[in-house]
Short mmCIF file of C-alpha atoms and ligand atoms in Angstrom, two decimals:
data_model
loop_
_atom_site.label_atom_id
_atom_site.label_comp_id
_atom_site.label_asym_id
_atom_site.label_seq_id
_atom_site.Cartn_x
_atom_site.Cartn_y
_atom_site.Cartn_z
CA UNK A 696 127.96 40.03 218.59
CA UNK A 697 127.32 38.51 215.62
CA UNK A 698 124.52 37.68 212.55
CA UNK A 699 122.54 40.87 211.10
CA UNK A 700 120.94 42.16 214.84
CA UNK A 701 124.14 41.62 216.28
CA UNK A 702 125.68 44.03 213.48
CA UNK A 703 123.00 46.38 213.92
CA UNK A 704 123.43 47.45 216.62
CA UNK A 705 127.14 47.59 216.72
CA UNK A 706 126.57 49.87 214.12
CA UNK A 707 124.23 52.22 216.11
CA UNK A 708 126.92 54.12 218.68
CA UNK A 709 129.30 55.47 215.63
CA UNK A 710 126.32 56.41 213.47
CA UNK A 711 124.60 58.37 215.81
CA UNK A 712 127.51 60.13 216.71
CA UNK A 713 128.65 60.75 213.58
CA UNK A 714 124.80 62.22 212.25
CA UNK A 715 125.37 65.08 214.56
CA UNK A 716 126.21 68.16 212.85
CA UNK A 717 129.16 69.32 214.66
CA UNK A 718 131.42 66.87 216.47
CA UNK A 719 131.71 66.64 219.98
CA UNK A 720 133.60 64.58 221.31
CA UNK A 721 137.11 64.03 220.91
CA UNK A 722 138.16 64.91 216.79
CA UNK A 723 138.26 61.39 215.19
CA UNK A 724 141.22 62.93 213.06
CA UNK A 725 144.50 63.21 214.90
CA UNK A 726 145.99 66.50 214.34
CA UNK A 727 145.96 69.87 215.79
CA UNK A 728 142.84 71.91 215.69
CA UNK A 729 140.22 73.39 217.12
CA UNK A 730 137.74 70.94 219.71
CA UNK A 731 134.91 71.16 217.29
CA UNK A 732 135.75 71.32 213.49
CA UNK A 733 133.66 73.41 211.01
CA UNK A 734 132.67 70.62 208.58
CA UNK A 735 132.41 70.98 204.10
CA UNK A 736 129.36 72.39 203.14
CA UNK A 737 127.95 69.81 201.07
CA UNK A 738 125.57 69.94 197.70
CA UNK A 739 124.13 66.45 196.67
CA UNK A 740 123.41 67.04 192.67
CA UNK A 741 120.42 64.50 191.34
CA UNK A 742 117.95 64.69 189.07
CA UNK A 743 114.44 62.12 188.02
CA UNK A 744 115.62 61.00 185.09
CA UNK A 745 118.99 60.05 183.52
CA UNK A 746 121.31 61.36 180.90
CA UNK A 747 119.96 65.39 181.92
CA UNK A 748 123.89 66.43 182.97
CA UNK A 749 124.21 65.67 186.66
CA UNK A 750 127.88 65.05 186.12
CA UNK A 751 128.63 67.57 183.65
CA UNK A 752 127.48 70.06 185.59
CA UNK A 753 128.72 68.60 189.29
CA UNK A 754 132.26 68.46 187.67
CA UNK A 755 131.94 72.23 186.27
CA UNK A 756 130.49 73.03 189.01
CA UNK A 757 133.09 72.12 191.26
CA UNK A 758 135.22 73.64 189.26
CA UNK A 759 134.13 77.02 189.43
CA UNK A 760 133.75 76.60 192.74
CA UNK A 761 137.62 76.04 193.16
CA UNK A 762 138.14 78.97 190.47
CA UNK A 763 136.15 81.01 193.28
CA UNK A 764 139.05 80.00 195.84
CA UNK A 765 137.44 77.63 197.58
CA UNK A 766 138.61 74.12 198.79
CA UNK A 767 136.33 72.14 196.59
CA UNK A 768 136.27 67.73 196.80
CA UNK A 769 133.87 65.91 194.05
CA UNK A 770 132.55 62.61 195.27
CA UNK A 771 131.48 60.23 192.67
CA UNK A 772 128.53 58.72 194.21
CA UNK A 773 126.71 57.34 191.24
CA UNK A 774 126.52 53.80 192.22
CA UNK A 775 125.42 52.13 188.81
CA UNK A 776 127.44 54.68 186.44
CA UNK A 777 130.66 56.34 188.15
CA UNK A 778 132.16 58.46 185.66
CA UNK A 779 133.26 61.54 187.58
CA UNK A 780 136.45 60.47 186.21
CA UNK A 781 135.99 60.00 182.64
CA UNK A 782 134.59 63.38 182.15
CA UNK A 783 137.80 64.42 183.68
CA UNK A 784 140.43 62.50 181.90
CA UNK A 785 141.65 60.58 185.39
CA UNK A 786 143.00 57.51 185.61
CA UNK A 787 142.73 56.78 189.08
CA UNK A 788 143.86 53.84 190.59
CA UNK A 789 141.51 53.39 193.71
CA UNK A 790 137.89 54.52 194.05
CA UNK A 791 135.46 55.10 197.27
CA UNK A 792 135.20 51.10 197.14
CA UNK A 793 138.55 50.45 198.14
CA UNK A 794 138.28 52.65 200.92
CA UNK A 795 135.22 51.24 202.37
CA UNK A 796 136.94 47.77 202.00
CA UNK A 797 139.93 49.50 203.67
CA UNK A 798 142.62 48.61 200.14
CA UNK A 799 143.33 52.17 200.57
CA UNK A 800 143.25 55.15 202.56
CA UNK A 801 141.22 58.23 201.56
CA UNK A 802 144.00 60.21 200.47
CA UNK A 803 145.48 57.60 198.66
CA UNK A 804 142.29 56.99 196.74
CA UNK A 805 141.95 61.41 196.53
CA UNK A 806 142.95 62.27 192.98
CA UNK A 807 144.13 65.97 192.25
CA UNK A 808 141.81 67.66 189.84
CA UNK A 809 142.19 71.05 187.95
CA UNK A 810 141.48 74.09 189.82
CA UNK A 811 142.83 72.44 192.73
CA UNK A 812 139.16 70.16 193.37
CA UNK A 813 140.29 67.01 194.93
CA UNK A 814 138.22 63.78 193.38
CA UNK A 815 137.28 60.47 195.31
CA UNK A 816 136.31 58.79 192.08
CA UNK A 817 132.96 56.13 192.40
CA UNK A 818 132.28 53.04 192.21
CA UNK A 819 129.91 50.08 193.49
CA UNK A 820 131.36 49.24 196.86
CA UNK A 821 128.65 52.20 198.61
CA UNK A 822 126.04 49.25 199.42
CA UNK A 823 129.08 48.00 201.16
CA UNK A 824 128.73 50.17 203.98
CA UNK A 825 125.70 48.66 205.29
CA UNK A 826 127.53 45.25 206.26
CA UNK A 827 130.63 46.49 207.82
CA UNK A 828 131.42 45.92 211.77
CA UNK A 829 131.89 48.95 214.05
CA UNK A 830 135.42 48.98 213.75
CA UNK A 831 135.67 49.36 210.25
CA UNK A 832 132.55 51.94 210.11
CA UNK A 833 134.60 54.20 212.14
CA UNK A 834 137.46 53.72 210.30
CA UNK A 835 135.43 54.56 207.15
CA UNK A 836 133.30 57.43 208.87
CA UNK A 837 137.03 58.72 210.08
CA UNK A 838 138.40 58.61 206.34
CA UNK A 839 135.05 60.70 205.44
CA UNK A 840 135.77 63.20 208.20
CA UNK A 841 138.90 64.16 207.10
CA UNK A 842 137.74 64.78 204.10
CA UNK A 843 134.80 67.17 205.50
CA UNK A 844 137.76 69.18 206.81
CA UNK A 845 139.99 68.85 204.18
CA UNK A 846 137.11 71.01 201.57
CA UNK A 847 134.81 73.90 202.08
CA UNK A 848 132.42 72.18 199.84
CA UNK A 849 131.63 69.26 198.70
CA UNK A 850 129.94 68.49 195.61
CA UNK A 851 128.35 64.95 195.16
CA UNK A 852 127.53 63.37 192.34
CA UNK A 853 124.95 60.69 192.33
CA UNK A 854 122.89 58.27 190.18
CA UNK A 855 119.74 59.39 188.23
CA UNK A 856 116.18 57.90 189.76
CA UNK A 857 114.36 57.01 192.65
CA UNK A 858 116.18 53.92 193.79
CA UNK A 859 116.45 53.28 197.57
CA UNK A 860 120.16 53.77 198.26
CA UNK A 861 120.38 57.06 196.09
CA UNK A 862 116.84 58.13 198.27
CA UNK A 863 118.37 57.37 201.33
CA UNK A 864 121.52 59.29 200.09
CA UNK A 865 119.38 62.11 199.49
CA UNK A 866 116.99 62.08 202.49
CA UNK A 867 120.40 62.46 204.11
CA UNK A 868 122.03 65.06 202.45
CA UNK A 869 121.40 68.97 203.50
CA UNK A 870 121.23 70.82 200.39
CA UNK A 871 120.02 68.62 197.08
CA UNK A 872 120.41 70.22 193.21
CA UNK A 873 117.93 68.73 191.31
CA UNK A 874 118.87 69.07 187.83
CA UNK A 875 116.01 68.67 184.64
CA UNK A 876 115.99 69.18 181.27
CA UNK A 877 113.31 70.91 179.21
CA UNK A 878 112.16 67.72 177.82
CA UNK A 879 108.60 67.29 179.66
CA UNK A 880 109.67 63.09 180.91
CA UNK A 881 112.56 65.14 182.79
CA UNK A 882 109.89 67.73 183.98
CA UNK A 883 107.73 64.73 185.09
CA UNK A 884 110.56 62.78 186.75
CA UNK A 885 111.65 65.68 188.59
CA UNK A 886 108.63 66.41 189.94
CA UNK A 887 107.90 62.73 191.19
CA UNK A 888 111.64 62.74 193.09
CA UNK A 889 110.98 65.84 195.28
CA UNK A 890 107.72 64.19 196.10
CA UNK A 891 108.89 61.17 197.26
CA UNK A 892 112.31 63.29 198.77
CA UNK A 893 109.39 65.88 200.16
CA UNK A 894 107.08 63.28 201.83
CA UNK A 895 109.74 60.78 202.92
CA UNK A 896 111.57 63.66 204.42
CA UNK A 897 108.35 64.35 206.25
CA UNK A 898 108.05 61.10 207.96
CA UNK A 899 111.38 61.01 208.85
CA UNK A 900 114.00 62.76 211.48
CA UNK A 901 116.12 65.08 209.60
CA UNK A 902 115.57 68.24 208.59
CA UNK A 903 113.56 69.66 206.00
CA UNK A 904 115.95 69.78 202.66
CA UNK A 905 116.89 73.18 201.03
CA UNK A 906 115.85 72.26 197.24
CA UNK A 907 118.26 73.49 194.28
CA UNK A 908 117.10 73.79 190.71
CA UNK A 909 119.22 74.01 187.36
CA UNK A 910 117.84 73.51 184.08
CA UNK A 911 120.48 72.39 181.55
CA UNK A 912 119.88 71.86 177.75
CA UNK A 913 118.07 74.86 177.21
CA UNK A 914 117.62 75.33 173.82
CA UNK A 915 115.35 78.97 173.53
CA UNK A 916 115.41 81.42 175.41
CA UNK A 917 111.96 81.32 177.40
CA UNK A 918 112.26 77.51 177.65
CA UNK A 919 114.02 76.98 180.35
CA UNK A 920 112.01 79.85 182.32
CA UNK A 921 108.87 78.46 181.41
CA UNK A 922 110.35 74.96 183.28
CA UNK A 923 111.60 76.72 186.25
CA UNK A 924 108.18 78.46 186.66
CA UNK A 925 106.32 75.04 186.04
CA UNK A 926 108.48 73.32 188.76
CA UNK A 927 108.10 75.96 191.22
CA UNK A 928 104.60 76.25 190.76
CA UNK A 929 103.88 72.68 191.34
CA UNK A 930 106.25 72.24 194.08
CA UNK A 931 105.24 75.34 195.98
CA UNK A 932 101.21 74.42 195.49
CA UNK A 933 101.05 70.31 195.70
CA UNK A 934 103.90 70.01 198.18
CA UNK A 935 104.24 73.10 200.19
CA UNK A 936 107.91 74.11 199.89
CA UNK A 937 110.08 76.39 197.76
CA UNK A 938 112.89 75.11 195.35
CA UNK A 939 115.37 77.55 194.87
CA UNK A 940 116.53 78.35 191.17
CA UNK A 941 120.30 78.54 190.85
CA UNK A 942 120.28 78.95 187.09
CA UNK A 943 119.77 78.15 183.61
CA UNK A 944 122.55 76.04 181.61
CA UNK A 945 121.79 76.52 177.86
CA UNK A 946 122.31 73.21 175.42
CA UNK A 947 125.76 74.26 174.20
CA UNK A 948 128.10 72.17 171.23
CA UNK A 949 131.07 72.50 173.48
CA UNK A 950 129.86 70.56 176.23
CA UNK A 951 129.78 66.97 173.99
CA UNK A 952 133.15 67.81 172.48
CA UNK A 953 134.62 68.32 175.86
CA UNK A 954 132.95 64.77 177.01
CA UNK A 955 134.22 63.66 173.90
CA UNK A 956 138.14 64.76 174.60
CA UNK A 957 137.91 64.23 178.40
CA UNK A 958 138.77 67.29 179.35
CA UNK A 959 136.30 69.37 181.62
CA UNK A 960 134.02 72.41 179.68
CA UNK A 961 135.40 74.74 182.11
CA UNK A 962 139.24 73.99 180.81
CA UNK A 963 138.85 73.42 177.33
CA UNK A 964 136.28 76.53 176.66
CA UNK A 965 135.67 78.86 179.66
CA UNK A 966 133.99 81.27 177.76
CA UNK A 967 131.42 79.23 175.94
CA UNK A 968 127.45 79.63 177.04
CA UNK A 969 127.79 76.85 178.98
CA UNK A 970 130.80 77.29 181.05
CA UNK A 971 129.66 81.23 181.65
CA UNK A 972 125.88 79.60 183.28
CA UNK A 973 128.30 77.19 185.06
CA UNK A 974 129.97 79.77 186.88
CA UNK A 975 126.84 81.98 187.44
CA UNK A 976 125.61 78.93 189.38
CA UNK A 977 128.81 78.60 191.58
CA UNK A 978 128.47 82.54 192.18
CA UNK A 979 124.44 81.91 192.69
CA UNK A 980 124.70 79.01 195.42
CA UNK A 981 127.60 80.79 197.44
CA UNK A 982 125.26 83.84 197.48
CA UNK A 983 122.65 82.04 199.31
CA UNK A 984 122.45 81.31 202.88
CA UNK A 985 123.21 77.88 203.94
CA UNK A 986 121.70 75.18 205.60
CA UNK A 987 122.71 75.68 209.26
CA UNK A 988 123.46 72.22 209.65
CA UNK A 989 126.42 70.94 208.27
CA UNK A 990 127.07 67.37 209.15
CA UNK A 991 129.08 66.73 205.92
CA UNK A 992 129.72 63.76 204.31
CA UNK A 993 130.60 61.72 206.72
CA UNK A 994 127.31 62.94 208.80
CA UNK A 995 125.39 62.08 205.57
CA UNK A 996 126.71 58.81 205.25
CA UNK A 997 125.63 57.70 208.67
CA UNK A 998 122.22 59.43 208.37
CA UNK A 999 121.77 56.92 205.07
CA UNK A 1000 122.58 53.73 206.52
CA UNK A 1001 120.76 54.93 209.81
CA UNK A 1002 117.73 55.16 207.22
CA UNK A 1003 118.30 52.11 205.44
CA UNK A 1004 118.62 49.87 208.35
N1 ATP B 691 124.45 71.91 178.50
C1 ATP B 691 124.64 70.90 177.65
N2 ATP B 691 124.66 71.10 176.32
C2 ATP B 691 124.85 70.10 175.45
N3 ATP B 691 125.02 68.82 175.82
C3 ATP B 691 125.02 68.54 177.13
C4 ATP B 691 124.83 69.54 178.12
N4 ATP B 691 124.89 68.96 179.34
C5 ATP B 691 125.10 67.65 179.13
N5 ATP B 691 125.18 67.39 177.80
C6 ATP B 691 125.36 66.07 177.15
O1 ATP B 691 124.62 65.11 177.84
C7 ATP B 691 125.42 63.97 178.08
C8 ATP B 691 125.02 63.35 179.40
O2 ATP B 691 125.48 64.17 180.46
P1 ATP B 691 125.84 63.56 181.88
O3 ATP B 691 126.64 62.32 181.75
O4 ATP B 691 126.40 64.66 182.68
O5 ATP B 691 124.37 63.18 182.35
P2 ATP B 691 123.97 62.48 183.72
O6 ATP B 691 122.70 63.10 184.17
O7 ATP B 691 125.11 62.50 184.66
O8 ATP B 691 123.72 60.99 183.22
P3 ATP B 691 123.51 59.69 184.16
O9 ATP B 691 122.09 59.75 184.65
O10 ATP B 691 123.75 58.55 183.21
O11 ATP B 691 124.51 59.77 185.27
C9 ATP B 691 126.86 64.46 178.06
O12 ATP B 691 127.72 63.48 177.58
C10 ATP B 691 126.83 65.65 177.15
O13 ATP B 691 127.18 65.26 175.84
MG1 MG B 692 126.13 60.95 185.66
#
C-alpha cells in the first residue's frame, strides 16, 4: 500500500502488538529464553518548564540505580536538546536517529556508561518513527525490545514542555517523574503538564499514570516541602489523583562544576548534598510498588505513535 492511509495502517498490526505489556507471541529477539520476557521497568523523567534538572538528575539517577546493582539503560529522548551525553563526557558516534533510520544497530549505537548504565544517546530522528513502513517499524520496535530485556530499568530523559510528541511520549509511558523547581513559573508549569497528562490520559486508552515528584534546587530547608505540599494539594483536589514524592534534591555548587567538567555528580562528588538526595531517590522509587504493567520502551513507543496517528 502506499501514500499516508496506506502507511497507516501497515503500521497498525506491529503497534498493537507491540503496546501489549507482555509479549505473546513468538520473542521478536532470537535467543534463548523464556516464551514471555519480563520487560525494563521504565521511568519517563519531565518536568513544565525547562532548565529545572531533568537530565541532571535522570543521569544521577540512573546512576544510583546501577550503584544499587541493577541493569540500568538511559535513553536520551529530549528531541530539541539531547545532551544525555554531554553531561556524561561521551562521545558517541551514533544516536537513537541512526537506529530508527537503520545506520546502526542498537547495540552499536549503546554506549557504556559508569556504573555499568548503558546510554542510547538522543537526537532528532524520534518524529521519524511516525513515517516508517512496517518492515522497518518492526525492525525498530525489535531493536527497542532488546533493549527492554537487556535493563531492569530504564530511565528516559525527555524534553521540557507540553509539546505534542513529548505528550504523546508521556501519555505512553507507565511511571512519569515530574521534576520542578521552587521557583513559582516551575510550580505553575508543573501543575499545567499533569493537567493536560491527567485529562488527556482520561480520554484516552491506557492506563491511569503513577505520578513521581522531585523537587531539585532547593535552597532552605522548608522550601522544597512547602512545594511538594502545594503540588499535592492541588493535584489531589483539582484533578483527583495522588503524585507520589520521591524526594527533595537541594541546589548544591557541585552539581554546575560537574556539568562544567563533564563528568557525572555521582563520580566526581558522591558525597555532596546533591548526590546523597540522588541516591535517596533511587532507594525511594525501588521501594515503591510498581506499575503492573510493564510494556517497556518499546511498548511505549508504539503506544505514542498509536496516539499520534
Ligand atoms: N541540584 C542542583 N543544584 C545546582 N544546580 C543545579 C542542580 N540541578 C541542576 N542544576 C543546574 O541546572 C542546569 C540545568 O540542568 P539540566 O540541563 O539538567 O536541566 P533540564 O531540565 O534537563 O534542562 P532542559 O529543559 O533544557 O532539558 C545544570 O547545568 C546545572 O548547572
Ligand atoms: Mg535536559
Amino acid at each position: 500500500m502506499t501514500g499516508p492511509a496506506g502507511r497507516i495502517a501497515d503500521q497498525a498490526a506491529p503497534l498493537r502488538q507491540m503496546a501489549s505489556s507482555t509479549w505473546s507471541g513468538p520473542d521478536p529477539v532470537p535467543g534463548p529464553g523464556p516464551s514471555s520476557w519480563r520487560l525494563a521497568r521504565t521511568l519517563t523523567v519531565t518536568s513544565g518548564k525547562g532548565g529545572v534538572g531533568k537530565t541532571v538528575l535522570a543521569v544521577n539517577l540512573a546512576l544510583a540505580l546501577g550503584e544499587l546493582g541493577l541493569r540500568v539503560a538511559l535513553v536520551d529522548a529530549d528531541l530539541g536538546m539531547a545532551n544525555v551525553d554531554v553531561v556524561l563526557g561521551l562521545m558517541p558516534r551514533y544516536h537513537i536517529g541512526h537506529v530508527i533510520r537503520g545506520v546502526c544497530s542498537l547495540e552499536q549505537a549503546l554506549c557504556p556508561g559508569p556504573k555499568g548504565v548503558l546510554v542510547l544517546p538522543g537526537a532528532s530522528g524520534l518524529a521519524d518513527l511516525a513515517a516508517l513502513d512496517e518492515a522497518r517499524l518492526w525492525q525498530v520496535l525489535r531493536e527497542l525490545r532488546q533493549l527492554d530485556r537487556l535493563a531492569d530499568v530504564v530511565v528516559v530523559d525527555t524534553g521540557a514542555g507540553i509539546g505534542p510528541q513529548v505528550m504523546a511520549f508521556l501519555e505512553a509511558s507507565p511511571e512519569v517523574l515530574v521534576v520542578a523547581t521552587p521557583e513559582p513559573t516551575s510550580i505553575t508549569n508543573a501543575y499545567g503538564l499533569i493537567k493536560t497528562l491527567v485529562q488527556s490520559r482520561s480520554t484516552g486508552r491506557d492506563v491511569a499514570p503513577r505520578l513521581f515528584l522531585a523537587v531539585n534546587m532547593d535552597r532552605r530547608r522548608d522550601e522544597g516541602q512547602r512545594v511538594v505540599r502545594r503540588l499535592q494539594t492541588v493535584v489531589g483536589r483539582f484533578l483527583g489523583v495522588e503524585i507520589v514524592t520521591l524526594g527533595i534534591v537541594p541546589y548544591d555548587g557541585a552539581v554546575a562544576l560537574a556539568v562544567a567538567e563533564q563528568t557525572p555528580l555521582l563520580l566526581r562528588r558522591p558525597d555532596s548534598p546533591a548526590s546523597r538526595a540522588i541516591r535517596q531517590l533511587a532507594w525511594r522509587l525501588m521501594d515503591l510498588p510498581e506499575q503492573p504493567q510493564r510494556p517497556g520502551l518499546s511498548g511505549i513507543v508504539s503506544r505514542m505513535l498509536r496516539r499520534m496517528r
